[in-house]
Short mmCIF file of C-alpha atoms and ligand atoms in Angstrom, two decimals:
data_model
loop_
_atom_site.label_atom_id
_atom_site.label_comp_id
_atom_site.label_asym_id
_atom_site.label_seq_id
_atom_site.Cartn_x
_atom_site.Cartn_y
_atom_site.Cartn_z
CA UNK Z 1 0.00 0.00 0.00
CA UNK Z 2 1.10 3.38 -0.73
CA UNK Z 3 0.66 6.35 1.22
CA UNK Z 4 0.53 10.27 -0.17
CA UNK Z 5 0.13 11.49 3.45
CA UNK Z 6 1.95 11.39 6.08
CA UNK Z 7 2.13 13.26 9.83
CA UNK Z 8 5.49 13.37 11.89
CA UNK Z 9 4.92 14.43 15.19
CA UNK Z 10 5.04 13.90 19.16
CA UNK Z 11 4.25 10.65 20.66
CA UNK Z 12 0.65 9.62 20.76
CA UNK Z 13 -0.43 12.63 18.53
CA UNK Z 14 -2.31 9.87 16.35
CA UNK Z 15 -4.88 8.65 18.40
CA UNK Z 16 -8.21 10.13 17.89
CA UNK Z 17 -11.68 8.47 18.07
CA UNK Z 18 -12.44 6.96 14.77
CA UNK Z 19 -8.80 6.06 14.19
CA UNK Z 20 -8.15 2.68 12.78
CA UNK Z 21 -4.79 1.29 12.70
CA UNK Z 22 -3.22 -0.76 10.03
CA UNK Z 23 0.24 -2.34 9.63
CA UNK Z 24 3.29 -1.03 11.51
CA UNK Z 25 6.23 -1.31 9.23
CA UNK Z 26 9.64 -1.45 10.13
CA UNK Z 27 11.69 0.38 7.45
CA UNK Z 28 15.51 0.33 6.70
CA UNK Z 29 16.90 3.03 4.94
CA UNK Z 30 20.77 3.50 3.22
CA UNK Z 31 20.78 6.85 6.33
CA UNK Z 32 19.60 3.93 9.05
CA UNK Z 33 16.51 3.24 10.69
CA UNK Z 34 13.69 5.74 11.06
CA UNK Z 35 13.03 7.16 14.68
CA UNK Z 36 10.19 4.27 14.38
CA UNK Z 37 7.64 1.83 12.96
CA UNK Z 38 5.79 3.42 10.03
CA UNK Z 39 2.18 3.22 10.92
CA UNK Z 40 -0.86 2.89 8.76
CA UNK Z 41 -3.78 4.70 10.03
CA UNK Z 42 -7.33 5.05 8.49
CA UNK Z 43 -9.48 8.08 9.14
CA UNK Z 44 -13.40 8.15 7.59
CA UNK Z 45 -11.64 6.11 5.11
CA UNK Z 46 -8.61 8.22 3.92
CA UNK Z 47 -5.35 6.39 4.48
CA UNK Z 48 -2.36 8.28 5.87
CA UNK Z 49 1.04 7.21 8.12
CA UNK Z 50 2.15 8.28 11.38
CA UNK Z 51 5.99 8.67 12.15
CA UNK Z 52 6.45 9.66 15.87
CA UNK Z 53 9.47 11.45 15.25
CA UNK Z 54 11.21 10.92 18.85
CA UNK Z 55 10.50 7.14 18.79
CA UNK Z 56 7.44 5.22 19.79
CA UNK Z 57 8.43 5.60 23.85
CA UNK Z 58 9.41 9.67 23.37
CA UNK Z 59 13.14 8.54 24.05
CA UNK Z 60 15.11 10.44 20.96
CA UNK Z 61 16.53 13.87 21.84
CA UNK Z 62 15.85 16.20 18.93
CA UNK Z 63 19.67 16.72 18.22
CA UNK Z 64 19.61 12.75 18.14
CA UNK Z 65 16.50 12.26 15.30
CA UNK Z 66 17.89 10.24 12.43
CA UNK Z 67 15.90 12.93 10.15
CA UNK Z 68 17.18 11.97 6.90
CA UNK Z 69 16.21 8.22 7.89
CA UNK Z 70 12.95 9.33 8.75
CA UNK Z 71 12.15 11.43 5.38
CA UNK Z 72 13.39 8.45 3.52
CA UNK Z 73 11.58 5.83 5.18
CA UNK Z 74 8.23 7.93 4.32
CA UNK Z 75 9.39 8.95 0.95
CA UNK Z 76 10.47 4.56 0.05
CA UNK Z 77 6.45 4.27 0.67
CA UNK Z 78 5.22 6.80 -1.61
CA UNK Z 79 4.60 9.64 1.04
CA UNK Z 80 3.61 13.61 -1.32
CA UNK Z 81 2.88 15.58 1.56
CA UNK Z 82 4.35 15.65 5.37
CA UNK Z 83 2.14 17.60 7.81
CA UNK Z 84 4.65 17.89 10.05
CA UNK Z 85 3.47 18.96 14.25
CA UNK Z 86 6.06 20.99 16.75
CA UNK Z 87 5.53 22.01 19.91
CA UNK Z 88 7.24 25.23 20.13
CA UNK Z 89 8.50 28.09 22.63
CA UNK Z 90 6.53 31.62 21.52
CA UNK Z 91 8.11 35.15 21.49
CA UNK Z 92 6.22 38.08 21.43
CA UNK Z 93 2.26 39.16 22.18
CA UNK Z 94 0.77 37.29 19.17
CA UNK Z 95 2.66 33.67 19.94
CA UNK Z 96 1.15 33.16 23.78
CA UNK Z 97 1.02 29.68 25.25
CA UNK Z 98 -1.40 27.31 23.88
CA UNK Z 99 -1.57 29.56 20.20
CA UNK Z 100 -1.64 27.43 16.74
CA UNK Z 101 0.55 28.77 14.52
CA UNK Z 102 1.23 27.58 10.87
CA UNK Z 103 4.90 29.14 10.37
CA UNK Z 104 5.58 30.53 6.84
CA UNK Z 105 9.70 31.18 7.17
CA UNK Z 106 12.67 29.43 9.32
CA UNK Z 107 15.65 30.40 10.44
CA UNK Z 108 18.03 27.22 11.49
CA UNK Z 109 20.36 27.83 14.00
CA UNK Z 110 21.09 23.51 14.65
CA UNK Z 111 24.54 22.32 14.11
CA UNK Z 112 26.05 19.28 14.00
CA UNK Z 113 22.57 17.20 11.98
CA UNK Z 114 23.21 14.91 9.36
CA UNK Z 115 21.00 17.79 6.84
CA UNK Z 116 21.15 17.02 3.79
CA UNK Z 117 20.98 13.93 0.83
CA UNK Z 118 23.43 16.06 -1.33
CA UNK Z 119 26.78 14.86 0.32
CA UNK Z 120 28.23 15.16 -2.85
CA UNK Z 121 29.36 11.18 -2.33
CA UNK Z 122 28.07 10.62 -5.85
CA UNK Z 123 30.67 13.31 -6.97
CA UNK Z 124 27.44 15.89 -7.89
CA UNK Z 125 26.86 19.38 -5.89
CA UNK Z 126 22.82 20.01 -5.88
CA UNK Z 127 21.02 22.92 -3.87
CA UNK Z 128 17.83 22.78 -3.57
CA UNK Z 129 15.26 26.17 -3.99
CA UNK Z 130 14.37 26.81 -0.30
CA UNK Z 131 13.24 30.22 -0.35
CA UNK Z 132 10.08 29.46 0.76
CA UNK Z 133 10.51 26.49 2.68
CA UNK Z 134 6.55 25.00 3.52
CA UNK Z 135 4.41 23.85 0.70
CA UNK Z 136 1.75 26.51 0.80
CA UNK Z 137 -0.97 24.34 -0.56
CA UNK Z 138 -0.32 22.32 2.39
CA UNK Z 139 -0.62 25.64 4.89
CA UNK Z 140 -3.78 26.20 3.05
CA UNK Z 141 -5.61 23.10 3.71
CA UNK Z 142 -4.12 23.55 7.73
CA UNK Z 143 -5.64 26.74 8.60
CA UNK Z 144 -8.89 25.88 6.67
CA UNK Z 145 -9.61 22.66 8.81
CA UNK Z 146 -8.87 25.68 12.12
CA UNK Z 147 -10.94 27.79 10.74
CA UNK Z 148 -13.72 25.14 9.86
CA UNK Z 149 -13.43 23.69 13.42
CA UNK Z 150 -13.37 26.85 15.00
CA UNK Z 151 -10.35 26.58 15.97
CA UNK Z 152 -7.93 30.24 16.37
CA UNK Z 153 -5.06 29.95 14.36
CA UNK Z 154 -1.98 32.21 13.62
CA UNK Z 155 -1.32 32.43 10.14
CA UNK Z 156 2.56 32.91 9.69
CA UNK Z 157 5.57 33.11 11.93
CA UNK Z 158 8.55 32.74 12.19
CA UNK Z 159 10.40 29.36 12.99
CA UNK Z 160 13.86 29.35 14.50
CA UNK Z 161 15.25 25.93 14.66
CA UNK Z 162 17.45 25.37 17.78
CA UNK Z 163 19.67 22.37 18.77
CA UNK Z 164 18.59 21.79 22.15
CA UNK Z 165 17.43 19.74 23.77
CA UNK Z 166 18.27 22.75 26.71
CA UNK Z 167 16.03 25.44 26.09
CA UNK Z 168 17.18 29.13 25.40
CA UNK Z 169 19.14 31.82 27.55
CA UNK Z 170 17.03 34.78 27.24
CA UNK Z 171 19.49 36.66 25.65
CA UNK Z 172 19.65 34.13 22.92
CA UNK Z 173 15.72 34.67 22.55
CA UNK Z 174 16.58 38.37 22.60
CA UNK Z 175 18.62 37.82 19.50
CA UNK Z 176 16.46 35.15 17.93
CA UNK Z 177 13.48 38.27 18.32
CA UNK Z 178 15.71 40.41 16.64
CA UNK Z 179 16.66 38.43 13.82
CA UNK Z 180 12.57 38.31 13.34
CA UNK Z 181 11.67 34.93 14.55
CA UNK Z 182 8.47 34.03 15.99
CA UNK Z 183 8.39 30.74 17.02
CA UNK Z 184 10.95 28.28 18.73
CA UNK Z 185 11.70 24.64 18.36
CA UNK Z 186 14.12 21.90 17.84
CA UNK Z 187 12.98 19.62 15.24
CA UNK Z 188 11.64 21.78 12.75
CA UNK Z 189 15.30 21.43 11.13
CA UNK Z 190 16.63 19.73 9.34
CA UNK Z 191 13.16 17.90 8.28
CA UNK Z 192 12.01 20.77 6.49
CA UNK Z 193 14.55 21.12 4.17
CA UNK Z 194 15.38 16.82 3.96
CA UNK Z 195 11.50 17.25 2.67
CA UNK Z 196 12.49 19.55 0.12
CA UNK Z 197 15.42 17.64 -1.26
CA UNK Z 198 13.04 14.64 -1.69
CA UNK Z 199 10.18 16.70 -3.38
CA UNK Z 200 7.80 16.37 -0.84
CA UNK Z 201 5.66 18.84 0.46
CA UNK Z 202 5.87 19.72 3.63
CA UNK Z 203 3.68 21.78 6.70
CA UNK Z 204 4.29 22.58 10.08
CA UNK Z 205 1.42 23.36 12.69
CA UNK Z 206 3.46 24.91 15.88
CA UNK Z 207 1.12 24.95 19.02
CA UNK Z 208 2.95 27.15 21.67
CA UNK Z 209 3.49 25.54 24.87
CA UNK Z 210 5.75 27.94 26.59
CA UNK Z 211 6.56 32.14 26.62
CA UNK Z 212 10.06 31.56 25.33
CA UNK Z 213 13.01 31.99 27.87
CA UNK Z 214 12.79 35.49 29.20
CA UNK Z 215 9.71 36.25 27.56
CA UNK Z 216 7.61 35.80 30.99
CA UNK Z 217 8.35 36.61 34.52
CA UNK Z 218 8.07 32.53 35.34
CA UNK Z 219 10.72 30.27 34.62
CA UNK Z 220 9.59 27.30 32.14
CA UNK Z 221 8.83 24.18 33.67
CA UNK Z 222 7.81 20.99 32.28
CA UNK Z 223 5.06 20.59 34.12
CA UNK Z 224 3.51 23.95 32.93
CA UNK Z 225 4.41 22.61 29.41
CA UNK Z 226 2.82 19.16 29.77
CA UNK Z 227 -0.62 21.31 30.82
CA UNK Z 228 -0.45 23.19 27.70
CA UNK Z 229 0.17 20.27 25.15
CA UNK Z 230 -2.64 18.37 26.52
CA UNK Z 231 -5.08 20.62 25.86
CA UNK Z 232 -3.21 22.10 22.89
CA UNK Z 233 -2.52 18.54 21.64
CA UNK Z 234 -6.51 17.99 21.58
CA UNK Z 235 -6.87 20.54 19.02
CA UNK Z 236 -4.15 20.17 16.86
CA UNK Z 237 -5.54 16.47 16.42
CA UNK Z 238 -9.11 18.28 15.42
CA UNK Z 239 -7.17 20.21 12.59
CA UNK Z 240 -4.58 17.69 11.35
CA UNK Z 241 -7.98 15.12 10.59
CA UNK Z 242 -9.71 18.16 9.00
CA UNK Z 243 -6.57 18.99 6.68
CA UNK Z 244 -6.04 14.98 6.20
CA UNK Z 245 -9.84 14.44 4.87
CA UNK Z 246 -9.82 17.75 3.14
CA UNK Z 247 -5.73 16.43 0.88
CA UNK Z 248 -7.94 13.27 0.32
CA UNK Z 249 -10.36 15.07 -1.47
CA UNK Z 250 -7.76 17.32 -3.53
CA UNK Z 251 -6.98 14.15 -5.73
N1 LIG D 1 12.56 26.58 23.01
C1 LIG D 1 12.91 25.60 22.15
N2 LIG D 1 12.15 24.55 21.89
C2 LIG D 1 10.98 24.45 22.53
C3 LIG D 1 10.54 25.42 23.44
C4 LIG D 1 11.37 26.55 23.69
O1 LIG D 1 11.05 27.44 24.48
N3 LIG D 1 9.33 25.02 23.89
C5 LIG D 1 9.04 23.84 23.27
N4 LIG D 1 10.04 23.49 22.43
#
């Protein structure tokens, strides 16, 4: 069976009512073995797969993801279009805790990632357009399903990809806000641009779990982050089936 869509996200994102679950594949790749078992869901009878990108028991530090395996292993089954789900710090007024964003621009600061599929190993030097680095169809079809479910959404930002897995000084959030970012994670990087390379399209829905370092009086705990992405999580699951249904019918 092939597979157009696909979501990467947290543990447990894909587990709605009305979910059915087909086969779990194990896939090798030539870049290693993906973060996980591929697995085959069914939703009102539109076939996608879910890669949990830190590993079916949330053990994989972001700066540890095999991302190119994981790309690879979802492009070898046919995978078009990666709706991809980050939970993300949020800097400035408009990016409070527990806001849905759909990021339009990145900024990488990671280091250190196996990035790219153009080594040059097979003595060629490629680079990839990546001037606009989600598939805006894709955006589309996210903030629709918000907007159908009622759901508030942001509709742009920022997204500054940081190694981790410690979170920011708030003088490095100070300088991410000044080089213009909105958002902050640590996987949206290098997956974005390994989609690229492979010609898939690719999405990101950001829910904001945290005021980025400095950006509240409180320091960040996990426990106040937990909180947010349980609620948070509930909705992004409402808009990610919306957008899924809504790709199926794009064919
Ligand atoms: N910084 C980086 N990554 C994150 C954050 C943050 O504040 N919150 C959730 N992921």
């Amino acid at each position: 069976m092939r597979h157009k869509v696909a979501v990467v996200g947290g543990t447990g994102l894909c587990d709605w009512p009305g979910l059915e679950f087909g086969k779990a594949r194990k896939i090798n790749t030539p870049y290693g073995s993906p973060s996980a078992e591929l697995q085959a869901l069914r939703y009102q009878g539109v076939e996608f797969l879910f890669l949990p990108r830190h590993g079916g028991k949330h053990s994989i530090p972001p700066h540890k993801i095999n991302y190119r395996a994981n790309l690879y292993a979802l492009h070898s089954l046919g995978v078009k279009q990666v709706l991809a789900v980050n939970a993300v710090g949020g800097i400035g007024t408009r990016y409070g805790a527990e806001v849905i964003a759909v990021p339009d621009q990145i900024n990488d600061y990671t280091w250190g990632r196996e990035h790219t599929y153009f080594d040059g190993e097979d003595g060629q030097v490629e680079h990839i357009d990546f001037s606009y680095p989600y598939s805006q169809p894709l955006r589309e079809r996210l903030l629709a399903a918000g907007l159908t479910a009622e759901i508030p959404m942001v509709d742009g930002g920022v997204y500054a990809a940081t190694q981790g897995p410690r979170l920011e000084t708030a003088a490095e959030i100070r300088r991410l806000a000044k080089d213009g970012n909105d958002l902050v994670g640590m996987t949206g990087m290098p997956e974005a641009a390994l989609a690229r390379e492979l010609a898939m399209d690719y999405a990101s829905l950001c829910l904001v779990v945290n005021p980025a370092a400095g950006e509240s009086d409180e320091l960040i705990t996990m426990d106040d982050i937990t909180l947010v992405l349980n609620t948070g999580m509930e909705k992004v699951k409402t808009i990610l089936a919306g957008a899924i249904c809504a790709l199926a019918k794009m064919d």
